[in-house]
mmCIF file with all atom_site columns, C-alpha atoms in Angstrom:
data_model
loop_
_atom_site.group_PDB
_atom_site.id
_atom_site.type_symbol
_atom_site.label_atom_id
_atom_site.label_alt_id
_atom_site.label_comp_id
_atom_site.label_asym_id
_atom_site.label_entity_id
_atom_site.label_seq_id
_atom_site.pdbx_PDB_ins_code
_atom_site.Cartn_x
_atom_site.Cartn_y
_atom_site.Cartn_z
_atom_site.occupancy
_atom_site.B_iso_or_equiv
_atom_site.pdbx_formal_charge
_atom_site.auth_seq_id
_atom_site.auth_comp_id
_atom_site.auth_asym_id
_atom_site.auth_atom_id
_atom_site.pdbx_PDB_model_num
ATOM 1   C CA . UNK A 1 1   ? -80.783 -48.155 -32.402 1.00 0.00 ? 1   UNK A CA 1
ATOM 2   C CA . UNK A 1 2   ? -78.358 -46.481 -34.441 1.00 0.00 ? 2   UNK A CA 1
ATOM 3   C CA . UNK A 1 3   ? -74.477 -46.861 -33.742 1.00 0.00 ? 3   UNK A CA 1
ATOM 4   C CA . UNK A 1 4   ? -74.125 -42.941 -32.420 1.00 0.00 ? 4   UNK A CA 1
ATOM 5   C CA . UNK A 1 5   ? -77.048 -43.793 -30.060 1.00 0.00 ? 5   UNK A CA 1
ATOM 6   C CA . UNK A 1 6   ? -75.481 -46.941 -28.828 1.00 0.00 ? 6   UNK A CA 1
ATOM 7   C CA . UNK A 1 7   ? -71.996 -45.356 -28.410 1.00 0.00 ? 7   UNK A CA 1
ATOM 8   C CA . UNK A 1 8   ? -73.362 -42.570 -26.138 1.00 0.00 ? 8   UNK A CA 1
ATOM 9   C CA . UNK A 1 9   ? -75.437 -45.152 -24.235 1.00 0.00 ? 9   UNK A CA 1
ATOM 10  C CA . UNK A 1 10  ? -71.937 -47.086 -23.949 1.00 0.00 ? 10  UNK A CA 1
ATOM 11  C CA . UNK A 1 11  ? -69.683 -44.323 -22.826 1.00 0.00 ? 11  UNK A CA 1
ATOM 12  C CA . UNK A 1 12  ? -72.864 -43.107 -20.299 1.00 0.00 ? 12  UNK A CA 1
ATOM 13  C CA . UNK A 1 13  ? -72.681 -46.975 -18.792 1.00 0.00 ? 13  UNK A CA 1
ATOM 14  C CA . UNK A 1 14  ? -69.264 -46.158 -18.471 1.00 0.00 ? 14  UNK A CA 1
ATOM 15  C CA . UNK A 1 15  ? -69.385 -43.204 -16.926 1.00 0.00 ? 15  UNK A CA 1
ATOM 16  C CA . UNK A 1 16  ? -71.541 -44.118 -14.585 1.00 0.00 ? 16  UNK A CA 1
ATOM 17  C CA . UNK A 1 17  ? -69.794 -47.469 -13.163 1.00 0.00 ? 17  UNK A CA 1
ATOM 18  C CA . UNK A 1 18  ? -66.928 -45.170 -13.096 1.00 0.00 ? 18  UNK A CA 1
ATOM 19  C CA . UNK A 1 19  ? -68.559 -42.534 -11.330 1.00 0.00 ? 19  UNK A CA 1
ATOM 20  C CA . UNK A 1 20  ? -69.504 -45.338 -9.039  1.00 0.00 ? 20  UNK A CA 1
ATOM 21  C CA . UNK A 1 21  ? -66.715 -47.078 -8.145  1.00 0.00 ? 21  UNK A CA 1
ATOM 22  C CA . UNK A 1 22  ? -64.354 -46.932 -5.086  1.00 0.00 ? 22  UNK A CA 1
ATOM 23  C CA . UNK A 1 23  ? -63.264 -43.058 -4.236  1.00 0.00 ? 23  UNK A CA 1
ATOM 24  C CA . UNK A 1 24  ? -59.551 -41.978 -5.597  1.00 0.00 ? 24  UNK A CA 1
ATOM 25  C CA . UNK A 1 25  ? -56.665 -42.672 -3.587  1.00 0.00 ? 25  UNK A CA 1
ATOM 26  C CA . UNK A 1 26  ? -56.158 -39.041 -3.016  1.00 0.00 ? 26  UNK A CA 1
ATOM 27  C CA . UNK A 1 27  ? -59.688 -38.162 -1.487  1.00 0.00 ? 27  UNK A CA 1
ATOM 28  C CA . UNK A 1 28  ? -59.851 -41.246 0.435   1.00 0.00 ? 28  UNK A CA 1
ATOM 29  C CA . UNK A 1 29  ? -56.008 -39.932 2.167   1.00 0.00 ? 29  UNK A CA 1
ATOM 30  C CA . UNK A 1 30  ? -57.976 -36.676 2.509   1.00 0.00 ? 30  UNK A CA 1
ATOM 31  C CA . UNK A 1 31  ? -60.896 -38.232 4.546   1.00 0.00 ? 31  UNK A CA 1
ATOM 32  C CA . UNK A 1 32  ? -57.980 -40.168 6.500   1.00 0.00 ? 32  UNK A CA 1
ATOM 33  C CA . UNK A 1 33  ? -56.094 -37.211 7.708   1.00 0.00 ? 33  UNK A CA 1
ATOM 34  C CA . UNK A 1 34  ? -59.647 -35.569 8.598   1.00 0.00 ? 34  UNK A CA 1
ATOM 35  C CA . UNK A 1 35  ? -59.984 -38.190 10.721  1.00 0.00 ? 35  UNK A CA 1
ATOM 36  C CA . UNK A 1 36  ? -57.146 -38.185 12.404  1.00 0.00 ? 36  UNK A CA 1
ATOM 37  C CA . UNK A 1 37  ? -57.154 -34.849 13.086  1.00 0.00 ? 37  UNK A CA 1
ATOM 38  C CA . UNK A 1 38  ? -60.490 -35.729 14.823  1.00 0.00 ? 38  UNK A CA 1
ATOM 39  C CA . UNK A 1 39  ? -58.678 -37.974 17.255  1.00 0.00 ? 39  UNK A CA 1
ATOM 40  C CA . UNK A 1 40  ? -56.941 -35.860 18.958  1.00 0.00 ? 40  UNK A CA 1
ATOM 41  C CA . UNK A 1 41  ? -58.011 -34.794 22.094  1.00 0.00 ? 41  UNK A CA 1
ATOM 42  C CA . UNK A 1 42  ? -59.027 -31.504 23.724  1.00 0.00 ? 42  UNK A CA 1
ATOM 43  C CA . UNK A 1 43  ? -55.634 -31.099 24.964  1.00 0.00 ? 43  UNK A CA 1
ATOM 44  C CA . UNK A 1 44  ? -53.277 -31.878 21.845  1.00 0.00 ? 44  UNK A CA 1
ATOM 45  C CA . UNK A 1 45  ? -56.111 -30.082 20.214  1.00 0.00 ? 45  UNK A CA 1
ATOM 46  C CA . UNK A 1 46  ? -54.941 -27.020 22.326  1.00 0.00 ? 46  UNK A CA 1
ATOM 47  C CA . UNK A 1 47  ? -51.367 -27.918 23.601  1.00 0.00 ? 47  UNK A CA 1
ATOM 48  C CA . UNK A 1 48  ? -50.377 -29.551 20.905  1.00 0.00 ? 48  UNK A CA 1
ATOM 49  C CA . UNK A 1 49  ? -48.192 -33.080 20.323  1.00 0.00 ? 49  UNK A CA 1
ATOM 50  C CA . UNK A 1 50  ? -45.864 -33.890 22.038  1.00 0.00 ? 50  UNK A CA 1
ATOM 51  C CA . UNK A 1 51  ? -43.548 -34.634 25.360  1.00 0.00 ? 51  UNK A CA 1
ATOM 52  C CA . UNK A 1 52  ? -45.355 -31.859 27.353  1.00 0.00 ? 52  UNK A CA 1
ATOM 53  C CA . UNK A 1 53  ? -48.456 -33.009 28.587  1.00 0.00 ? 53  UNK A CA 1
ATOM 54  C CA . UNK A 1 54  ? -49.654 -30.528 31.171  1.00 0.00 ? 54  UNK A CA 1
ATOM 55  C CA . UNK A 1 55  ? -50.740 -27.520 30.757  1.00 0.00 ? 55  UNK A CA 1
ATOM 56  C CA . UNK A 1 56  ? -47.604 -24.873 31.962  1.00 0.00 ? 56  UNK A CA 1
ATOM 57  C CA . UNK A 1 57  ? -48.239 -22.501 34.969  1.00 0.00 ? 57  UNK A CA 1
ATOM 58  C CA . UNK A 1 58  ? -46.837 -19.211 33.997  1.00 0.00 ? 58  UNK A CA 1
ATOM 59  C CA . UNK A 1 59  ? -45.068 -17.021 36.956  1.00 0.00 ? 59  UNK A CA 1
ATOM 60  C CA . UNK A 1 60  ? -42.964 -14.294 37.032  1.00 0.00 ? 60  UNK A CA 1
ATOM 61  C CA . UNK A 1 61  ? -40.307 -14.075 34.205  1.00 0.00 ? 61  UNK A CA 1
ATOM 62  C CA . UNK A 1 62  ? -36.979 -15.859 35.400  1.00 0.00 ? 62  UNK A CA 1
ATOM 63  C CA . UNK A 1 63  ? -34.454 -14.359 34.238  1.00 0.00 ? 63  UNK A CA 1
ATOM 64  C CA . UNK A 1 64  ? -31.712 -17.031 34.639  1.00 0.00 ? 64  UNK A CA 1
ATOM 65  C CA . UNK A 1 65  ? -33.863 -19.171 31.788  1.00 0.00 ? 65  UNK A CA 1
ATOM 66  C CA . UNK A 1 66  ? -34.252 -15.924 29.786  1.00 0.00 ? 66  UNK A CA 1
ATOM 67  C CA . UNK A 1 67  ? -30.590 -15.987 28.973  1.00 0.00 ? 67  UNK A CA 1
ATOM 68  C CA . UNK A 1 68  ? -30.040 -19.547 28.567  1.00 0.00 ? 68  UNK A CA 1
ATOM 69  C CA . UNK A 1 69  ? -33.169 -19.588 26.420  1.00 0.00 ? 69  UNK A CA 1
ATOM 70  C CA . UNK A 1 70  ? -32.009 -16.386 24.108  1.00 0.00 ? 70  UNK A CA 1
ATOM 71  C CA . UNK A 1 71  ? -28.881 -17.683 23.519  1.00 0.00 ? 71  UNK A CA 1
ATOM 72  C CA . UNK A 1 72  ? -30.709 -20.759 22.719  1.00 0.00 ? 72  UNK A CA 1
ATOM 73  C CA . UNK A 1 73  ? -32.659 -19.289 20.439  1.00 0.00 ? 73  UNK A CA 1
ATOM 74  C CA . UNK A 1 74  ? -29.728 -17.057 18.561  1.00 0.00 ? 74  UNK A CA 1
ATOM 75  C CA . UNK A 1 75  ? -27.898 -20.296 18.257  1.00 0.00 ? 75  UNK A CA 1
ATOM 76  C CA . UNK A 1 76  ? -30.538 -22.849 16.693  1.00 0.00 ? 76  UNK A CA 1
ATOM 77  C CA . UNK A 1 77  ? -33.544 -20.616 15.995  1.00 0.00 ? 77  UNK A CA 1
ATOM 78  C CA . UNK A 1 78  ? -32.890 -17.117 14.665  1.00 0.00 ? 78  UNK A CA 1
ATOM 79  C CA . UNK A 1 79  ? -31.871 -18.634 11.211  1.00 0.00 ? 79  UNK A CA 1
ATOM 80  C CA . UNK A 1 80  ? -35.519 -19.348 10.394  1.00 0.00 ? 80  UNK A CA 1
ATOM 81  C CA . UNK A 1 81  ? -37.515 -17.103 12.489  1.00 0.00 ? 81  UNK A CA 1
ATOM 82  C CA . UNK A 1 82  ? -37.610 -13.086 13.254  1.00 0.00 ? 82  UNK A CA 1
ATOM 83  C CA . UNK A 1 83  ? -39.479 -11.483 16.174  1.00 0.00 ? 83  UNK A CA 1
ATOM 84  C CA . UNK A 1 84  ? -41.307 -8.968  14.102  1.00 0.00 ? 84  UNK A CA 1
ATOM 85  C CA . UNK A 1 85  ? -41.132 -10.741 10.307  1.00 0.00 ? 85  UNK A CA 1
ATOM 86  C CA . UNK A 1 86  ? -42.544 -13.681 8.785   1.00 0.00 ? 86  UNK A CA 1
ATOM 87  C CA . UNK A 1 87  ? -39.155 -15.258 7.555   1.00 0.00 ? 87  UNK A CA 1
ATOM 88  C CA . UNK A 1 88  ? -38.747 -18.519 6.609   1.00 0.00 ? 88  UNK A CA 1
ATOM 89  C CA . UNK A 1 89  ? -40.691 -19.570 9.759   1.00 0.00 ? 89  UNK A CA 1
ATOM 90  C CA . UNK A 1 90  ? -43.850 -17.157 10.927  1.00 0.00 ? 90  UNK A CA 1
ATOM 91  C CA . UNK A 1 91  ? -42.488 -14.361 13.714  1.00 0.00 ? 91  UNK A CA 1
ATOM 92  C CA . UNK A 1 92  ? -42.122 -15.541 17.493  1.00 0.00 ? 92  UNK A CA 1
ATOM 93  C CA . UNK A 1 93  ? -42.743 -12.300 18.646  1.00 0.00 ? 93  UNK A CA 1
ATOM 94  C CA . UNK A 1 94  ? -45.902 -12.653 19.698  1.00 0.00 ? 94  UNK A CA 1
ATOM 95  C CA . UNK A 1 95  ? -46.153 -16.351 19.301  1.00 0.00 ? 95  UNK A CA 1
ATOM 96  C CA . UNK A 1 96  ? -46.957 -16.756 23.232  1.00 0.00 ? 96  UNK A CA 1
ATOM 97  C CA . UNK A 1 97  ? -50.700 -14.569 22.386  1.00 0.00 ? 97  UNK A CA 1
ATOM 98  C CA . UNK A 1 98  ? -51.258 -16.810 19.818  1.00 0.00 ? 98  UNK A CA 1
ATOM 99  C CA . UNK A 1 99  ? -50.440 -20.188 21.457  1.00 0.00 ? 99  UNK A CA 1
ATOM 100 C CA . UNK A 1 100 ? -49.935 -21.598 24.962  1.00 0.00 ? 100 UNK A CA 1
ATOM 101 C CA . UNK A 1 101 ? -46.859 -22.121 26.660  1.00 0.00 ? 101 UNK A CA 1
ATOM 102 C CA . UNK A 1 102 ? -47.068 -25.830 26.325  1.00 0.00 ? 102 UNK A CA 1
ATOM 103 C CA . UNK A 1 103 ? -48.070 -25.891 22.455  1.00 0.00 ? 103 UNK A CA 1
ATOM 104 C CA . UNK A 1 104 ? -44.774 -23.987 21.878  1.00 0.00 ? 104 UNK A CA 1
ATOM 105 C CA . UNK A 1 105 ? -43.114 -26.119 23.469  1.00 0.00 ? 105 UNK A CA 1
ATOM 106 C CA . UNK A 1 106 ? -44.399 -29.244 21.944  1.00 0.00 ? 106 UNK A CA 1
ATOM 107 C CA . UNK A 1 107 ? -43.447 -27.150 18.826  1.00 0.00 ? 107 UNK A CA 1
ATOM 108 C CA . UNK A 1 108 ? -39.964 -27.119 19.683  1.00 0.00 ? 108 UNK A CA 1
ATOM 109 C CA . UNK A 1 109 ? -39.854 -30.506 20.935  1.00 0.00 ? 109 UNK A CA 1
ATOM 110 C CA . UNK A 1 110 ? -41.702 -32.684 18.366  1.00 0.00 ? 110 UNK A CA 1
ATOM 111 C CA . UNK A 1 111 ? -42.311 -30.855 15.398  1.00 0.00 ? 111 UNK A CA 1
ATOM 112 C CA . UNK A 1 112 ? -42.519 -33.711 12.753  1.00 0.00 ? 112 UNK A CA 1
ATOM 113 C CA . UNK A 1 113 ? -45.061 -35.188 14.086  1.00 0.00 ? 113 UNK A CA 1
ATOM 114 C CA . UNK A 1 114 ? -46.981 -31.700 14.825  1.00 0.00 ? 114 UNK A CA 1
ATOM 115 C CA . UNK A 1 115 ? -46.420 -30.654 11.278  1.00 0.00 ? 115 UNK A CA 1
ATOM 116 C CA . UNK A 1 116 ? -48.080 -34.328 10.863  1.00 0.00 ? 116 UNK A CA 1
ATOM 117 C CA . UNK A 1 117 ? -50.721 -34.664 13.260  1.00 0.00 ? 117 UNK A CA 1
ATOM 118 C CA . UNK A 1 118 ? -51.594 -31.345 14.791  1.00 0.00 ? 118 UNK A CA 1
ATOM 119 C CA . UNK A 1 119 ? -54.041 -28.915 12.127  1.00 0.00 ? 119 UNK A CA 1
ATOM 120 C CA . UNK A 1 120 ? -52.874 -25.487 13.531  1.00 0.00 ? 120 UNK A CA 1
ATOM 121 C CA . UNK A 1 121 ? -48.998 -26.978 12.659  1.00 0.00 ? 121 UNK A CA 1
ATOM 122 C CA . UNK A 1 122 ? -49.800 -28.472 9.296   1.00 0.00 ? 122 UNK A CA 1
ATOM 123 C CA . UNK A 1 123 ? -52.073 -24.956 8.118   1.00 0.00 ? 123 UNK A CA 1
ATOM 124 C CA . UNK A 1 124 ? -48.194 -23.064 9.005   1.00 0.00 ? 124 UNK A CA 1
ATOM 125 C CA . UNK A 1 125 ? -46.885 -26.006 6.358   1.00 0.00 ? 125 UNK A CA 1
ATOM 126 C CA . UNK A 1 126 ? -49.000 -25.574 4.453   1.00 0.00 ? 126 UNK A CA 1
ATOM 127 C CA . UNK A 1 127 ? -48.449 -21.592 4.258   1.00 0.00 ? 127 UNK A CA 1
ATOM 128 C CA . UNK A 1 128 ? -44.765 -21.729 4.958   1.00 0.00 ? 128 UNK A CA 1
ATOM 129 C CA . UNK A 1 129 ? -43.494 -24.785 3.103   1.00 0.00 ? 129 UNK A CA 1
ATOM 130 C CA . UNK A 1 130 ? -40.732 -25.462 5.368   1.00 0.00 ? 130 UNK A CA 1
ATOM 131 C CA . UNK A 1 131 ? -40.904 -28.144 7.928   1.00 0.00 ? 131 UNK A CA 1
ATOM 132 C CA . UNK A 1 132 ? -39.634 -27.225 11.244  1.00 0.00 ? 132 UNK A CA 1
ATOM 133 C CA . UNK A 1 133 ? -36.170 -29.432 11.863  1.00 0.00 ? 133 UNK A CA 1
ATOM 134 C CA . UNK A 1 134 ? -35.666 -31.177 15.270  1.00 0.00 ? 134 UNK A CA 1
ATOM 135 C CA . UNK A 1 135 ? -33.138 -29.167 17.212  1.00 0.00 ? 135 UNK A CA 1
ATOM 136 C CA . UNK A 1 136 ? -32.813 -31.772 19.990  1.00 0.00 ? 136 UNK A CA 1
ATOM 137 C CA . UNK A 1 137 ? -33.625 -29.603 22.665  1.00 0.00 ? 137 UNK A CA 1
ATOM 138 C CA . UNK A 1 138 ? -34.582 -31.184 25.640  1.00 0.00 ? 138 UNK A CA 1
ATOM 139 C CA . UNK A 1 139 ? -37.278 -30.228 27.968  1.00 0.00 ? 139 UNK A CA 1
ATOM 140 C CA . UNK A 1 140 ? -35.448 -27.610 29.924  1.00 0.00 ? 140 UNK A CA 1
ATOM 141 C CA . UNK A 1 141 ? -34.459 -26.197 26.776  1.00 0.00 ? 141 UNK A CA 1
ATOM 142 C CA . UNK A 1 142 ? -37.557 -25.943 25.789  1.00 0.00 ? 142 UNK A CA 1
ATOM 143 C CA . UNK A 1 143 ? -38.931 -24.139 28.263  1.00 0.00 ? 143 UNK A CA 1
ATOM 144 C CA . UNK A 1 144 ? -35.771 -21.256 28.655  1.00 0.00 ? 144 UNK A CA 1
ATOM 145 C CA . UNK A 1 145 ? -36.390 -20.559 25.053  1.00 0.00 ? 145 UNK A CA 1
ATOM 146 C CA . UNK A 1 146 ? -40.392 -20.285 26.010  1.00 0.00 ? 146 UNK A CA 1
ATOM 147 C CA . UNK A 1 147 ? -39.060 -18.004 28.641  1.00 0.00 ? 147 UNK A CA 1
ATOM 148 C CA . UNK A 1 148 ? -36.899 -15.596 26.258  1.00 0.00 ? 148 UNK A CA 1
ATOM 149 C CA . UNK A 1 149 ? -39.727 -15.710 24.093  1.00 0.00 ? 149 UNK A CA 1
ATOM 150 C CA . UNK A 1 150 ? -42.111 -14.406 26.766  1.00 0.00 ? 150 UNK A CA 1
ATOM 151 C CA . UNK A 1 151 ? -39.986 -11.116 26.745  1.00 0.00 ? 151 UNK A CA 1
ATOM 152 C CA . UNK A 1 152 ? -40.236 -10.685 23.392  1.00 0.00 ? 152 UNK A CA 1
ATOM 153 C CA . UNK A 1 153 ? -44.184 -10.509 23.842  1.00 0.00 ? 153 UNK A CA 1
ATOM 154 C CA . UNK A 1 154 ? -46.106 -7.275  23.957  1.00 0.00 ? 154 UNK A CA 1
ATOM 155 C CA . UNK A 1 155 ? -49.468 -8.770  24.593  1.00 0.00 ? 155 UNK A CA 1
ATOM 156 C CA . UNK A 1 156 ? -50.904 -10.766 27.097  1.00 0.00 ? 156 UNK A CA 1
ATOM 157 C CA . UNK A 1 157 ? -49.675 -14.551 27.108  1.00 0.00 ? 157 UNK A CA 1
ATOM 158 C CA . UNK A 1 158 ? -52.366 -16.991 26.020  1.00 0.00 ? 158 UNK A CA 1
ATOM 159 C CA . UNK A 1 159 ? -52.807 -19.448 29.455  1.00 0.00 ? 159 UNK A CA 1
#
């Protein structure tokens, strides 16, 4: 065997116990977070993460949360996100076609680990590059800013 033969058959060993060995760190996080996403059930699947864990009967539009909820909104939410523009957030206007009442406001309440957990929430991450802060809203909160944001809507909510 001459020495260029053996050095080829050398670097193809190597190669190939290389090639063989345990998976990069990266691919193996990959198959991880695939996983996970996996575990989540029906409902987070659909509602999302979070404190609200129930889907949310939708009646008439009260108007007493639709002002609480816009100035809600003005105060810790218009910075980032437009009705009608993708800002530095994606547009609310017609966020309640697009997701249910309780998704949004499992949004609100717990985005970290949406952004995290939830693959609808880390796909807007992943487009956006912002992460959504906490604004330590609580639950009532939550849901007057769900109700200004049903008045911003021109379609149909999504139940």
């Amino acid at each position: 065997m001459t020495e260029s033969n053996f050095s080829a058959l050398v670097l193809a060993l190597v190669v190939g116990i290389v090639g063989c060995g345990e998976k990069p760190e990266a691919e193996e996080s990959n198959e991880s977070a695939e996983a996970e996403e996996h575990a989540l059930t029906p409902f987070q699947l659909e509602h999302g993460i979070g404190p609200v864990k129930e889907a949310i009967e939708l009646g008439p539009i009260d108007v007493a949360l639709v002002g609480t909820g816009k100035a809600l909104f003005e105060l810790k939410c218009s910075m980032c996100h437009k009705m009608d523009t993708t800002y530095v957030g994606p547009s609310l206007g017609e966020v309640t076609a697009r997701r249910t009442p309780a998704y949004i406001m499992n949004m609100i309440l717990n985005p970290q680990e949406m952004v995290e957990h939830h693959p609808i929430a880390k796909q807007l991450l992943a487009e956006r590059m912002s992460v959504m802060p906490n604004q330590q809203l609580s639950r009532e909160d939550a849901r007057a800013v769900l109700e200004y944001l049903r008045t911003q809507a021109k379609s149909a909510p999504k139940r």
